Coordinates of C-alpha atoms and ligand atoms in Angstrom, one line a residue:
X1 CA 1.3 9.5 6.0
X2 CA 4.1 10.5 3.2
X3 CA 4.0 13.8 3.2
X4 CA 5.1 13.7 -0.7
X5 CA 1.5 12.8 -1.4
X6 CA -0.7 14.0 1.1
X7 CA -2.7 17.2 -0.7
X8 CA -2.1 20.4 0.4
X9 CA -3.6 21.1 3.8
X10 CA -7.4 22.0 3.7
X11 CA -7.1 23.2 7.3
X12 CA -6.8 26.9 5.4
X13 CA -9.5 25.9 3.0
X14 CA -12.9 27.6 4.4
X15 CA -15.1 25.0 5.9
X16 CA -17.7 23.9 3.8
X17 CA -21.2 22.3 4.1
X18 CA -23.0 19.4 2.2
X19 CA -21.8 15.6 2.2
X20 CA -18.6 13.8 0.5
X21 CA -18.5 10.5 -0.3
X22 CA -14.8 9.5 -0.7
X23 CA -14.6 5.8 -2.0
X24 CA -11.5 4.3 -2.5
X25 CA -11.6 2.1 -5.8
X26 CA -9.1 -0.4 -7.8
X27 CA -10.0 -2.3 -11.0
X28 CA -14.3 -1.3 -9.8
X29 CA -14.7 -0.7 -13.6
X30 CA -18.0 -2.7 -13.4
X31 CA -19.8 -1.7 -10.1
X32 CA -19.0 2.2 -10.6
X33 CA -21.6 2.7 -12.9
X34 CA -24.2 0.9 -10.5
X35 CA -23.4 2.6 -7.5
X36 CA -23.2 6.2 -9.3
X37 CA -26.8 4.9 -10.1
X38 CA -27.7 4.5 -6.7
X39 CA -26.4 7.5 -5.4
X40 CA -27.8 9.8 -8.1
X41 CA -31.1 8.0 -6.8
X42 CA -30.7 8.6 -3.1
X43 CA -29.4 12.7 -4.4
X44 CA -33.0 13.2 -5.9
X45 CA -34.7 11.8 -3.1
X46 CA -33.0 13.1 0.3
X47 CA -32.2 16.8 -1.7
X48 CA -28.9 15.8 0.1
X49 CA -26.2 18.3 -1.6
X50 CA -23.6 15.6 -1.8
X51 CA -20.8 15.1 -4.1
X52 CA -18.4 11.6 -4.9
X53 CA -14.9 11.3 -4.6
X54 CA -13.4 8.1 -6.4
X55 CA -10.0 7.9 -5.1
X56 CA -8.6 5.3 -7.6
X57 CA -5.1 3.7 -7.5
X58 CA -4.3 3.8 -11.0
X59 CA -6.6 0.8 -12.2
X60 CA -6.1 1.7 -16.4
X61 CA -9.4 -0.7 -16.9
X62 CA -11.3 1.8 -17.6
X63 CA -12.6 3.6 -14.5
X64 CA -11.6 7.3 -15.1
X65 CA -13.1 7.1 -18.7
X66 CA -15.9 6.1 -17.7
X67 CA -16.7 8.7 -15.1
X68 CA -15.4 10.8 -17.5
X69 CA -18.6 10.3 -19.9
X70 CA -20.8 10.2 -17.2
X71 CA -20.3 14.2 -17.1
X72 CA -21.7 14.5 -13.8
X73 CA -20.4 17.2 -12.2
X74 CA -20.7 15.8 -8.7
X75 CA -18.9 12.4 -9.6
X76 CA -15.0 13.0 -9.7
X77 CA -11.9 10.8 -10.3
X78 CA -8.6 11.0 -8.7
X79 CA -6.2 8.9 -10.1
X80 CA -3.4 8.1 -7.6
X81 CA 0.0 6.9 -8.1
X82 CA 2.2 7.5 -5.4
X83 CA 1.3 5.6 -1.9
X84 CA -0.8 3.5 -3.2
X85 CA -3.3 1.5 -0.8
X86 CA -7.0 1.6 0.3
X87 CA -6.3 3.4 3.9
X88 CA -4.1 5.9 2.2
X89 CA -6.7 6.3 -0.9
X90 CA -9.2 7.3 2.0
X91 CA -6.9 9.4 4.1
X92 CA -6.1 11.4 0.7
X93 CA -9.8 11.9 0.0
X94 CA -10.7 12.5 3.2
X95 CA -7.8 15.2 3.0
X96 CA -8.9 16.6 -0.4
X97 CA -12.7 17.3 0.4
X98 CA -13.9 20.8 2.5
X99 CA -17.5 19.8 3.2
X100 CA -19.4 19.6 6.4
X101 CA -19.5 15.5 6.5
X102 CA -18.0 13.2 4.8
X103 CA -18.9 9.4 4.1
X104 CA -16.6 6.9 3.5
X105 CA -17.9 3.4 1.4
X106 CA -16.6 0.4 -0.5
X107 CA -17.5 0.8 -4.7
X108 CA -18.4 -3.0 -5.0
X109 CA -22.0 -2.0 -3.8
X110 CA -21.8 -4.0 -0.4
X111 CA -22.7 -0.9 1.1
X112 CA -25.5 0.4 1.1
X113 CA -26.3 3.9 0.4
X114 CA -29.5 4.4 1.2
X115 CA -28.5 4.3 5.0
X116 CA -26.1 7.7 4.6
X117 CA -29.3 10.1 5.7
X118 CA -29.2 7.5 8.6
X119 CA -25.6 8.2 9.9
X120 CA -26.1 11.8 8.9
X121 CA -28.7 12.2 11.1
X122 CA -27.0 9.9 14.3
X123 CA -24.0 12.9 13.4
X124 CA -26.9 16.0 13.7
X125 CA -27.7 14.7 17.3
X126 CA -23.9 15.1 18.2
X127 CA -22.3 11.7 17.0
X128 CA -18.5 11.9 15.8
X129 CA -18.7 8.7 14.2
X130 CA -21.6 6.7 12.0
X131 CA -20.6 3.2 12.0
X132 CA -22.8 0.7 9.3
X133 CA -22.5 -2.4 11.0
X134 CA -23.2 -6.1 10.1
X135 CA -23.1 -6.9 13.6
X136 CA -25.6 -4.7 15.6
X137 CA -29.1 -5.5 16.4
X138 CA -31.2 -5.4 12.7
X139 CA -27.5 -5.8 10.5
X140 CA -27.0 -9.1 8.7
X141 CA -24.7 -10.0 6.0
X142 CA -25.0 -11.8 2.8
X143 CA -26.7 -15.3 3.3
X144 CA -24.0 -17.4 1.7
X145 CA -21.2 -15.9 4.4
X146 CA -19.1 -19.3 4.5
X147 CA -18.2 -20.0 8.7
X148 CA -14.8 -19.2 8.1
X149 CA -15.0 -15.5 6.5
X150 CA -17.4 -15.1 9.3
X151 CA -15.4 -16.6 12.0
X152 CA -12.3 -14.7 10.8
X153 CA -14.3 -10.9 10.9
X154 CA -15.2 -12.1 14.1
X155 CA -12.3 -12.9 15.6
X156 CA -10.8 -9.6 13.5
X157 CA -13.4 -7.9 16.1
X158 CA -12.7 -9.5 19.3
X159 CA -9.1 -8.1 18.6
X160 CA -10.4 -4.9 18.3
X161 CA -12.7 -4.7 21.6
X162 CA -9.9 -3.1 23.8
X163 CA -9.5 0.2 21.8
X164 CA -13.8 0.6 20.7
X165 CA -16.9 -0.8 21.8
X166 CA -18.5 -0.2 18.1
X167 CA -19.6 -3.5 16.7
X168 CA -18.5 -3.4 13.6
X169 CA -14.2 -1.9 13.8
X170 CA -13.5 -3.4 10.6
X171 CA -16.4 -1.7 8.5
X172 CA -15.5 0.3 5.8
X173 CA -18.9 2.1 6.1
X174 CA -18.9 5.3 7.8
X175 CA -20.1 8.4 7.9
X176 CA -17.4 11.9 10.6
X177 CA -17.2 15.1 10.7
X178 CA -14.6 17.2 8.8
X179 CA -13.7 19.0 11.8
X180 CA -13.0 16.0 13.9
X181 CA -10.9 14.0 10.8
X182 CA -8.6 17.5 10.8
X183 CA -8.1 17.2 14.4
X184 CA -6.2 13.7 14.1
X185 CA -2.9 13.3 14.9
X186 CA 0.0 10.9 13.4
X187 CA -2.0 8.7 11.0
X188 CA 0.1 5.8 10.3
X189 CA -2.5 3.3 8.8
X190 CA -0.9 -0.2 7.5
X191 CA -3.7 -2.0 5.5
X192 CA -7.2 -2.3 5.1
X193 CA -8.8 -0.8 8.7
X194 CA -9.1 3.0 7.9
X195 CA -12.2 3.6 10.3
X196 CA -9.9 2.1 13.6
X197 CA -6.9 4.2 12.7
X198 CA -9.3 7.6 12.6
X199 CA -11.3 6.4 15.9
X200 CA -7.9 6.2 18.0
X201 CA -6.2 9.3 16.4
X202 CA -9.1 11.6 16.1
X203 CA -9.8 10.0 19.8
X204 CA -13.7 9.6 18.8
X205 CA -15.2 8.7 21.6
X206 CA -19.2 9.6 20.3
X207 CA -19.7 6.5 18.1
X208 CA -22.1 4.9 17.1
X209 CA -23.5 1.9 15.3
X210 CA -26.0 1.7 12.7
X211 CA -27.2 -1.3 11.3
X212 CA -26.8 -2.2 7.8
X213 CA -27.2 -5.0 5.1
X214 CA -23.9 -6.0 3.6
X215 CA -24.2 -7.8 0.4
X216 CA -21.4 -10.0 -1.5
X217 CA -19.9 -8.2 -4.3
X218 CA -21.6 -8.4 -7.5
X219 CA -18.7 -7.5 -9.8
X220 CA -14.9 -7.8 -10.2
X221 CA -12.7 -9.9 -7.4
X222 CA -12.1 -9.3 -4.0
X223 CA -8.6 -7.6 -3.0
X224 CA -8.2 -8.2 0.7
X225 CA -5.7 -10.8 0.6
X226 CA -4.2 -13.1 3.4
X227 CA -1.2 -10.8 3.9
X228 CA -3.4 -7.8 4.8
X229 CA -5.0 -10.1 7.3
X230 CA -1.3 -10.2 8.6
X231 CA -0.9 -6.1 8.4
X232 CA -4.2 -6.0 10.0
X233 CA -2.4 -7.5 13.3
X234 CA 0.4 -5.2 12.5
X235 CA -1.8 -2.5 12.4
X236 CA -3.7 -3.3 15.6
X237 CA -0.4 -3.6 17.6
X238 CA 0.3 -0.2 16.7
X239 CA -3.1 1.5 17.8
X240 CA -3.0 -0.8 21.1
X241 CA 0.5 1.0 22.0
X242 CA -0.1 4.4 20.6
X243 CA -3.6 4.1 23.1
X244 CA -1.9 2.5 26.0
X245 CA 1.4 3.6 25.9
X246 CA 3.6 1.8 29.2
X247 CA 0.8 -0.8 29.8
X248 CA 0.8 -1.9 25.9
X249 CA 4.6 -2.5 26.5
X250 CA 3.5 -4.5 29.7
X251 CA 1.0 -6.8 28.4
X252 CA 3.6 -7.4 25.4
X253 CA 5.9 -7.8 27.8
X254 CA 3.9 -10.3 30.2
X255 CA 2.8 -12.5 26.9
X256 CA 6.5 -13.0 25.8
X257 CA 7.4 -13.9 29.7
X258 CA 4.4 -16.8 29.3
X259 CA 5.7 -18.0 26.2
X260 CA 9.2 -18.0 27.5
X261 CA 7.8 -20.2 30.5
X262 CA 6.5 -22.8 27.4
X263 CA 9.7 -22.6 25.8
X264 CA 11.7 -23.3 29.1
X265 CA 9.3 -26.5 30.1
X266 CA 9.7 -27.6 26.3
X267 CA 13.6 -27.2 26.4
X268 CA 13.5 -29.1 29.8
X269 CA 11.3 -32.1 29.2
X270 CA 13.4 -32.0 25.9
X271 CA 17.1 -32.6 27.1
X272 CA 16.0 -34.6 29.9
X273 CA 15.0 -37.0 27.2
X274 CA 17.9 -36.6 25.5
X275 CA 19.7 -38.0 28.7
X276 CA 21.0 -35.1 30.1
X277 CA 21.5 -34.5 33.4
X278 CA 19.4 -32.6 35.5
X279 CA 21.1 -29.8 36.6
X280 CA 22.8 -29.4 33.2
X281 CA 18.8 -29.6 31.8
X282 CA 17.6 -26.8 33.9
X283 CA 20.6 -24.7 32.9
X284 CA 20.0 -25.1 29.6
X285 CA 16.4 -24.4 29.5
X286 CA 17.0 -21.1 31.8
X287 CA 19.3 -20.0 28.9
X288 CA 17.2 -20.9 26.1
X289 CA 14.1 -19.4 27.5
X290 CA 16.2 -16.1 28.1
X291 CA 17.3 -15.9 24.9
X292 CA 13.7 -16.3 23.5
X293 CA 12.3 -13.8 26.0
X294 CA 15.3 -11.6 25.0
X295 CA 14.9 -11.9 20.8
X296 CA 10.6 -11.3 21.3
X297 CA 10.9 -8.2 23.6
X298 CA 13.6 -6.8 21.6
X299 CA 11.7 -7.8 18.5
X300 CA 8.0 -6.8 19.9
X301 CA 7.4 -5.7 23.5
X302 CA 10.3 -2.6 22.9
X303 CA 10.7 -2.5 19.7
X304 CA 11.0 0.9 19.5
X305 CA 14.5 0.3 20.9
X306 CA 16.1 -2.1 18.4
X307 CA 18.7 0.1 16.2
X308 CA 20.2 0.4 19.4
X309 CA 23.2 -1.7 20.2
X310 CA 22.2 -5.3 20.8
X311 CA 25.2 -6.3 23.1
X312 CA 24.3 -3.6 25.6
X313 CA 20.8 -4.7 25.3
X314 CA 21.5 -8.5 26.1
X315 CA 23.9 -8.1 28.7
X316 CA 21.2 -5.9 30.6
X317 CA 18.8 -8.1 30.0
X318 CA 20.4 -10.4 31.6
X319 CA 21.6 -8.3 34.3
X320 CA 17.9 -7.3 34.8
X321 CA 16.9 -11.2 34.9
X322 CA 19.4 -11.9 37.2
X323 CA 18.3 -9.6 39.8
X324 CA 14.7 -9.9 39.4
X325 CA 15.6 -13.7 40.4
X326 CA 17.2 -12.2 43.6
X327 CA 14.1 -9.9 44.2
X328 CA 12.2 -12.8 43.6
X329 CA 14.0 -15.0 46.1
X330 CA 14.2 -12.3 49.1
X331 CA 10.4 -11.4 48.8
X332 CA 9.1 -14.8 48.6
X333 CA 11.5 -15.9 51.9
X334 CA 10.1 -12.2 53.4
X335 CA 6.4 -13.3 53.1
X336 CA 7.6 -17.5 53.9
X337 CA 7.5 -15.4 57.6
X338 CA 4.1 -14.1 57.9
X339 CA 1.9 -16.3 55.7
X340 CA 1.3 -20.3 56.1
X341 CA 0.5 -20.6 52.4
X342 CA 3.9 -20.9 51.0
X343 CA 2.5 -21.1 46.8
X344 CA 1.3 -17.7 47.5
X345 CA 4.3 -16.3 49.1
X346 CA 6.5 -17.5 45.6
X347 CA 3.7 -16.4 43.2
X348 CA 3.8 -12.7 44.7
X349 CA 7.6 -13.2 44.8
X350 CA 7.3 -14.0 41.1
X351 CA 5.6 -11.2 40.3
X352 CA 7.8 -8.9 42.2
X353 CA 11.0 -10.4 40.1
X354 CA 8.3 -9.6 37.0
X355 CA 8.1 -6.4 37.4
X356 CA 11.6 -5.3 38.7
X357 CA 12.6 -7.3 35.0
X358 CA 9.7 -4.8 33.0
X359 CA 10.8 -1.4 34.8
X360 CA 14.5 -2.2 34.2
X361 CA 13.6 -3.7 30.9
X362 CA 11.4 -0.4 29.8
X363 CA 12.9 2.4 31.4
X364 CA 16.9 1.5 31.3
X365 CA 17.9 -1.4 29.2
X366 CA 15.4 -1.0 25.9
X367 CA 15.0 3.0 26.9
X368 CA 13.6 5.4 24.4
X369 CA 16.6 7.4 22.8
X370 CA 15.5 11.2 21.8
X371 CA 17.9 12.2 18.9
X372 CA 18.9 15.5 18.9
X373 CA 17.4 16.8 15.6
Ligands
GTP401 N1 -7.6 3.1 -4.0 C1 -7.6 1.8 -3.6 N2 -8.8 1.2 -3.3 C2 -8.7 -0.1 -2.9 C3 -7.5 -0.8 -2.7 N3 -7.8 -2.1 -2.4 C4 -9.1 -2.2 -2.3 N4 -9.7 -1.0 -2.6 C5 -11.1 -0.6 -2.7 O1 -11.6 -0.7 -1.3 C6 -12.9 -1.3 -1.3 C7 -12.9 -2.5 -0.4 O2 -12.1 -3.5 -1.1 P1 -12.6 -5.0 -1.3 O3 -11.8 -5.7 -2.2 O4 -14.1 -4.9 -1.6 O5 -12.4 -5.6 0.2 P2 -13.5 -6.3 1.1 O6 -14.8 -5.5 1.0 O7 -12.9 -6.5 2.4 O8 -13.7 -7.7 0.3 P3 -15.0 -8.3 -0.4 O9 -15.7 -9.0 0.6 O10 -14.5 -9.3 -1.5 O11 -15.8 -7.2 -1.0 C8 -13.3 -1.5 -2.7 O12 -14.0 -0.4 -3.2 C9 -12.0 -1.6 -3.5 O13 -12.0 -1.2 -4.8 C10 -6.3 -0.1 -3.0 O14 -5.2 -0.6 -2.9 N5 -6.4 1.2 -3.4
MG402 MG1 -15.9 -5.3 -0.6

């Protein structure tokens, strides 16, 4: 988070009690008025002492005049300007508030708040986090979901299942506790997903689903474009390595070494057609498929190494391949002794050479640096 924009710290601010509703908004000149409607409804009904926070990104069509002549005291307008973005807008609100709870919701009235006294009271009985979900038992969304917005939140989803088993990650629907948003750590959010970013840096592990109806916008466009689709993967590689740490470097690590095995079949099949010889073919795969695995775990698997010098890096690398071969060729010819079933002796040699390649790879050639301050 930029600290040039975050508000002061509330931390000192005295804890409060009663219900925010932050609400990130751009260009929601049209559904504000309907959704103040509906909360100033569900206000007379529960008794709820609630209040709204509109954190808008300078939309100039209208929005803070509006609220403006709606002089309700418990309906404000923040206007931002500076780090500008829906997880940000949220973070900042979430920030500015001091009461007990606080509910986060979308303005274009897919939400819908009649369920709040619902997540409220799943937080009463000890929940850190209310989730309103399309996808749990009794939620549904809007009948005229095409299959491919509803293939892509699902596969958005299946991303997500390593690091929460809510059903519903991607929800912008959500009720936490004050106390549990101030204990996060390092917020770095890149896009749209706000309630992942607080769930894996608050480390939430009370969560909960609650079902919900989520209609199509009624008013204005939609602003989730393709490219935060893209920062939503960006996003999700970041959470998966600040919750996993070594192993997320691994698995990184082990996907590039597949796609590297592709590349080096490709490049084979390839020159052999070109009529190259064979042993000049295999040479030139091996080096192809090492610079590939080389540029992709410098680019992705360590990438927390790459304003470090990229000559060191490569000749390591291929150092580290090198004698991961060897490690692979004196285990495999160490189990070819004491087991008849010689495929498994190379596979466990493989994976021997595998991991000699990460440990070097992690720990020596694409090591962390610590700066002195
Ligand atoms: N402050 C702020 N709010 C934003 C920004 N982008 C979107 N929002 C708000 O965030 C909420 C969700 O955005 P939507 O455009 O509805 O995204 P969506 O719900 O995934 O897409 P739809 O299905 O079309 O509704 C809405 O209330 C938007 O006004 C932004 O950059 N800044
Ligand atoms: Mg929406």
């Amino acid at each position: 988070m930029n600290a040039d924009t975050v508000p002061p710290p509330v931390a000192a601010a005295p804890a409060g009690t009663g219900v925010t509703i932050v609400i990130p908004t751009y260009h929601e000149v049209l559904s504000i008025p309907h959704l103040v409607e509906r909360l100033k409804a569900l206000r007379e009904s529960s008794g709820l002492d609630l209040d709204v926070l509109l954190m808008d990104d300078d939309s100039r069509d209208g929005s803070e005049e509006l609220v403006e002549s709606l002089v309700l005291p418990w309906v404000k307008l923040v206007t931002r300007r500076a780090n500008r973005g829906l997880s940000h807008a949220v973070l900042d609100g979430l920030m500015l508030s001091t009461r007990e709870i606080l509910v986060v919701m979308d303005a274009d009235l897919s939400h819908p708040p009649e369920k709040i006294p619902e997540m409220l009271a799943a937080l009463d009985e000890g929940m850190e986090v209310a989730v309103g979900s399309r996808f749990a038992d009794g939620g549904s969304t809007a009948d005229d979901w095409g299959l491919l917005r509803w293939l892509n939140s699902r596969v958005a989803t299946l991303l997500a299942l390593p690091l929460t088993t809510l059903s519903d990650p991607m929800s912008g629907f959500f009720a936490i506790r004050r106390t549990t948003v101030l204990a996060g750590r390092d917020f770095n959010p890149v896009g749209y997903k706000i309630l992942l970013e607080l769930i894996i840096k608050c480390r939430c592990r009370r969560v909960i689903d609650i079902p919900i109806h989520f209609d199509n916008r009624r008013f204005g466009e939609s602003k989730l474009s393709f490219k935060e689709q893209l920062k939503y993967i960006q996003h999700l590689r970041r959470l998966y390595i600040y919750k996993y740490g070594t192993w997320s470097h691994l698995i990184q690590f082990l996907v590039v070494g597949l796609s590297g095995l592709a590349v080096n079949l490709v490049a084979l099949t390839g020159f052999l057609h070109l009529g190259f010889g064979e042993k000049q073919a295999v040479a030139i795969a091996i080096v192809i498929s090492m610079l590939w695995n080389f540029a992709l775990n410098r680019r992705f698997s360590f990438s927390y190494a790459r304003h470090q010098s990229i000559a060191r890096q490569f000749f390591g690398f291929v150092a580290a391949c090198s004698v991961g071969a060897v490690v692979n060729y004196f285990t495999t010819l160490q189990l070819w002794e004491v087991t008849r079933y010689k495929q498994l002796a190379a596979l466990v040699g493989v994976l021997a050479g595998t991991f000699f390649n990460f440990i070097a790879s992690r720990f020596v050639i694409f090591r962390s640096q610590h700066v002195k301050p």
